[in-house]
Coordinates of C-alpha atoms in Angstrom, one line a residue:
M1 CA -138.4 -94.2 -148.3
A2 CA -138.5 -91.9 -145.4
L3 CA -140.7 -92.3 -142.3
T4 CA -142.2 -89.1 -140.8
Q5 CA -144.8 -88.5 -138.2
R6 CA -148.1 -87.4 -139.6
D7 CA -148.7 -85.0 -136.7
T8 CA -148.6 -84.9 -132.9
Q9 CA -152.2 -86.2 -132.4
H10 CA -153.3 -89.6 -131.0
H11 CA -155.0 -91.6 -133.8
T12 CA -157.1 -94.7 -134.1
Y13 CA -157.8 -97.3 -136.7
G14 CA -161.2 -95.6 -137.3
E15 CA -159.4 -92.4 -138.4
Y16 CA -156.8 -94.4 -140.3
L17 CA -159.5 -95.8 -142.5
T18 CA -160.5 -92.3 -143.7
W19 CA -157.0 -91.3 -144.8
S20 CA -156.1 -91.3 -148.5
D21 CA -154.0 -94.1 -150.0
D22 CA -151.3 -91.7 -151.3
H23 CA -148.7 -93.1 -148.9
R24 CA -148.5 -96.2 -146.8
E25 CA -149.1 -95.4 -143.2
E26 CA -148.8 -97.2 -139.9
L27 CA -150.1 -96.4 -136.4
I28 CA -148.0 -97.3 -133.4
D29 CA -149.5 -96.5 -130.1
G30 CA -151.6 -93.8 -131.7
V31 CA -148.7 -92.1 -133.5
A32 CA -149.2 -92.1 -137.3
Y33 CA -146.0 -92.7 -139.3
V34 CA -146.1 -91.9 -143.1
R35 CA -143.9 -93.7 -145.6
E36 CA -143.1 -91.0 -148.1
P37 CA -141.7 -91.4 -151.6
P38 CA -139.6 -92.7 -153.1
A39 CA -140.9 -96.2 -153.2
P40 CA -138.7 -99.0 -151.7
S41 CA -135.6 -99.8 -153.7
R42 CA -135.5 -102.5 -156.4
P43 CA -133.2 -104.8 -154.2
H44 CA -135.7 -104.4 -151.3
Q45 CA -138.6 -105.4 -153.4
E46 CA -136.7 -108.3 -154.9
L47 CA -135.9 -109.6 -151.5
V48 CA -139.5 -109.1 -150.2
G49 CA -140.9 -110.8 -153.3
G50 CA -138.4 -113.7 -153.1
L51 CA -139.1 -114.3 -149.5
Y52 CA -142.9 -114.2 -150.0
Y53 CA -142.5 -116.7 -152.8
E54 CA -140.4 -119.0 -150.7
V55 CA -142.7 -118.8 -147.7
R56 CA -145.9 -119.3 -149.7
G57 CA -144.3 -122.4 -151.3
A58 CA -143.3 -123.8 -147.9
L59 CA -147.0 -123.4 -146.7
E60 CA -148.5 -125.2 -149.7
G61 CA -151.1 -127.7 -148.5
K62 CA -150.9 -126.4 -144.9
P63 CA -153.6 -124.4 -143.0
C64 CA -151.3 -121.3 -142.8
H65 CA -151.2 -118.4 -145.3
A66 CA -148.6 -115.9 -146.3
Y67 CA -149.3 -112.2 -147.0
V68 CA -147.1 -109.4 -148.3
A69 CA -147.4 -105.6 -147.6
P70 CA -149.4 -103.6 -147.9
F71 CA -151.6 -105.7 -145.5
D72 CA -153.0 -104.1 -142.4
V73 CA -152.2 -105.9 -139.1
R74 CA -154.3 -104.5 -136.3
L75 CA -152.7 -105.1 -132.9
P76 CA -155.2 -104.4 -130.1
K77 CA -154.0 -104.0 -126.6
S78 CA -157.1 -105.7 -125.1
D79 CA -160.6 -106.3 -126.4
E80 CA -161.2 -102.8 -127.8
A81 CA -163.4 -102.4 -131.0
D82 CA -161.5 -102.2 -134.3
E83 CA -162.1 -98.5 -134.7
K84 CA -160.4 -97.8 -131.3
I85 CA -157.2 -99.8 -132.0
D86 CA -154.2 -97.5 -132.1
T87 CA -151.6 -99.8 -133.5
V88 CA -151.8 -100.9 -137.2
V89 CA -148.6 -102.1 -138.9
Q90 CA -147.7 -103.5 -142.3
P91 CA -144.9 -106.0 -142.1
D92 CA -143.2 -106.9 -145.4
V93 CA -144.1 -110.6 -145.2
L94 CA -146.2 -112.4 -142.6
I95 CA -147.7 -115.8 -141.9
V96 CA -151.2 -116.3 -140.4
C97 CA -152.3 -119.8 -139.2
D98 CA -155.5 -118.8 -137.3
R99 CA -158.0 -118.0 -140.1
H100 CA -160.3 -116.4 -137.5
K101 CA -157.9 -113.5 -137.2
L102 CA -158.4 -112.7 -140.9
D103 CA -161.1 -110.4 -142.4
Q104 CA -161.6 -108.2 -145.4
R105 CA -159.4 -105.4 -144.0
G106 CA -156.4 -107.6 -143.2
M107 CA -156.1 -109.2 -139.8
R108 CA -156.6 -108.5 -136.1
G109 CA -154.1 -110.0 -133.7
A110 CA -150.5 -111.2 -133.9
P111 CA -149.2 -113.0 -137.0
D112 CA -147.5 -116.4 -136.4
W113 CA -144.3 -115.1 -138.1
L114 CA -143.2 -112.0 -139.8
A115 CA -140.2 -110.5 -141.6
E116 CA -139.1 -106.9 -142.1
V117 CA -136.6 -106.1 -144.9
L118 CA -134.7 -103.1 -143.5
S119 CA -133.7 -100.1 -145.6
P120 CA -131.4 -97.3 -144.5
S121 CA -134.3 -94.9 -143.9
T122 CA -136.5 -97.4 -141.9
A123 CA -134.0 -99.7 -140.1
S124 CA -134.0 -97.8 -136.8
H125 CA -137.8 -97.5 -136.9
D126 CA -138.2 -101.2 -137.5
Q127 CA -135.7 -102.2 -134.8
I128 CA -136.4 -99.6 -132.1
I129 CA -140.1 -98.8 -132.5
K130 CA -141.7 -101.8 -134.2
L131 CA -139.8 -104.7 -132.6
P132 CA -141.2 -103.9 -129.1
V133 CA -144.7 -103.6 -130.6
Y134 CA -144.4 -107.1 -132.1
E135 CA -143.1 -108.4 -128.7
R136 CA -146.1 -106.8 -126.8
A137 CA -148.5 -108.3 -129.4
G138 CA -147.0 -111.8 -128.9
V139 CA -145.6 -112.4 -132.4
P140 CA -143.7 -115.7 -131.8
E141 CA -140.9 -115.0 -134.4
V142 CA -139.6 -111.9 -136.2
W143 CA -137.0 -111.9 -138.9
L144 CA -135.1 -108.6 -139.5
I145 CA -133.3 -108.8 -142.8
H146 CA -130.4 -106.4 -143.4
P147 CA -129.7 -106.3 -147.1
T148 CA -127.0 -103.7 -146.8
D149 CA -125.1 -105.7 -144.0
R150 CA -126.1 -109.0 -145.7
T151 CA -127.4 -110.4 -142.4
L152 CA -130.5 -112.0 -141.0
T153 CA -131.4 -111.6 -137.3
I154 CA -134.1 -113.9 -135.9
Y155 CA -136.0 -112.9 -132.8
R156 CA -138.0 -115.5 -130.9
L157 CA -140.5 -115.0 -128.2
E158 CA -139.3 -117.5 -125.6
D159 CA -140.6 -117.2 -122.0
G160 CA -140.4 -113.5 -122.0
P161 CA -139.1 -110.8 -124.5
L162 CA -138.2 -111.3 -128.1
R163 CA -134.6 -112.2 -128.3
T164 CA -132.1 -113.9 -130.6
P165 CA -131.4 -117.5 -129.8
K166 CA -128.3 -118.1 -127.7
H167 CA -126.7 -120.8 -129.9
P168 CA -123.8 -120.1 -132.2
G169 CA -124.7 -119.0 -135.7
A170 CA -128.0 -117.5 -134.7
Q171 CA -127.3 -114.5 -136.9
R172 CA -127.1 -116.6 -140.1
P173 CA -129.2 -119.8 -139.8
N174 CA -129.6 -122.2 -142.7
T175 CA -133.2 -123.1 -141.7
T176 CA -135.7 -122.3 -139.0
D177 CA -138.3 -124.5 -137.4
R178 CA -141.6 -122.9 -136.3
R179 CA -143.5 -124.6 -133.5
A180 CA -146.8 -122.9 -134.1
Q181 CA -149.9 -124.8 -135.1
C182 CA -148.7 -125.0 -138.7
Q183 CA -145.4 -126.8 -139.1
H184 CA -143.2 -125.7 -142.0
R185 CA -139.5 -125.4 -142.9
L186 CA -138.0 -122.4 -144.6
G187 CA -134.7 -122.5 -146.3
P188 CA -132.4 -119.6 -147.2
T189 CA -133.2 -119.8 -150.9
A190 CA -135.3 -116.6 -151.0
I191 CA -132.7 -114.5 -149.2
A192 CA -129.5 -116.2 -150.5
T193 CA -128.7 -113.4 -153.0
G194 CA -129.1 -110.7 -150.4
V195 CA -128.0 -112.2 -147.1
K196 CA -125.0 -114.1 -145.9
R197 CA -125.6 -117.7 -144.9

């Protein structure tokens, strides 16, 4: 699934809403990126589905909710109206604990946690373009899952930029604790078949 720029114009969410649903698109700082066919690979979809299932189960009975792409996440830079927002992303899996951020179109504001399953055609985009956007928006924790390399990299927003924890084994943790308003524990079950422990 290749990512290409739609054009060289600056776009907003208001325009984004008028585009056809033929391809999944994202806006990052006004630049429209189009995800062109083919669809994500079977292993990618199995990993996303398994992770979503695991996360949703871990949140059972808690105030937080899990969502899976396609799900529009609008990331305003300040208090601009929705139609003026120029960054809209679709993480593979995400958690939202603040129900006030949710609406019929998806959500406005930073998720409490998100995961991107990388594919060869999107890995550099997710790591170089999207990771700084997640940092700027204040996403507390981002998982980048590399199915080809069979690794999981966790980035946490800790007193500054998103970064990997400095303790040994940070690349392949068995569990992670989130200290957001919803406490939950995620094990490696959902990613065990595609990622080294």
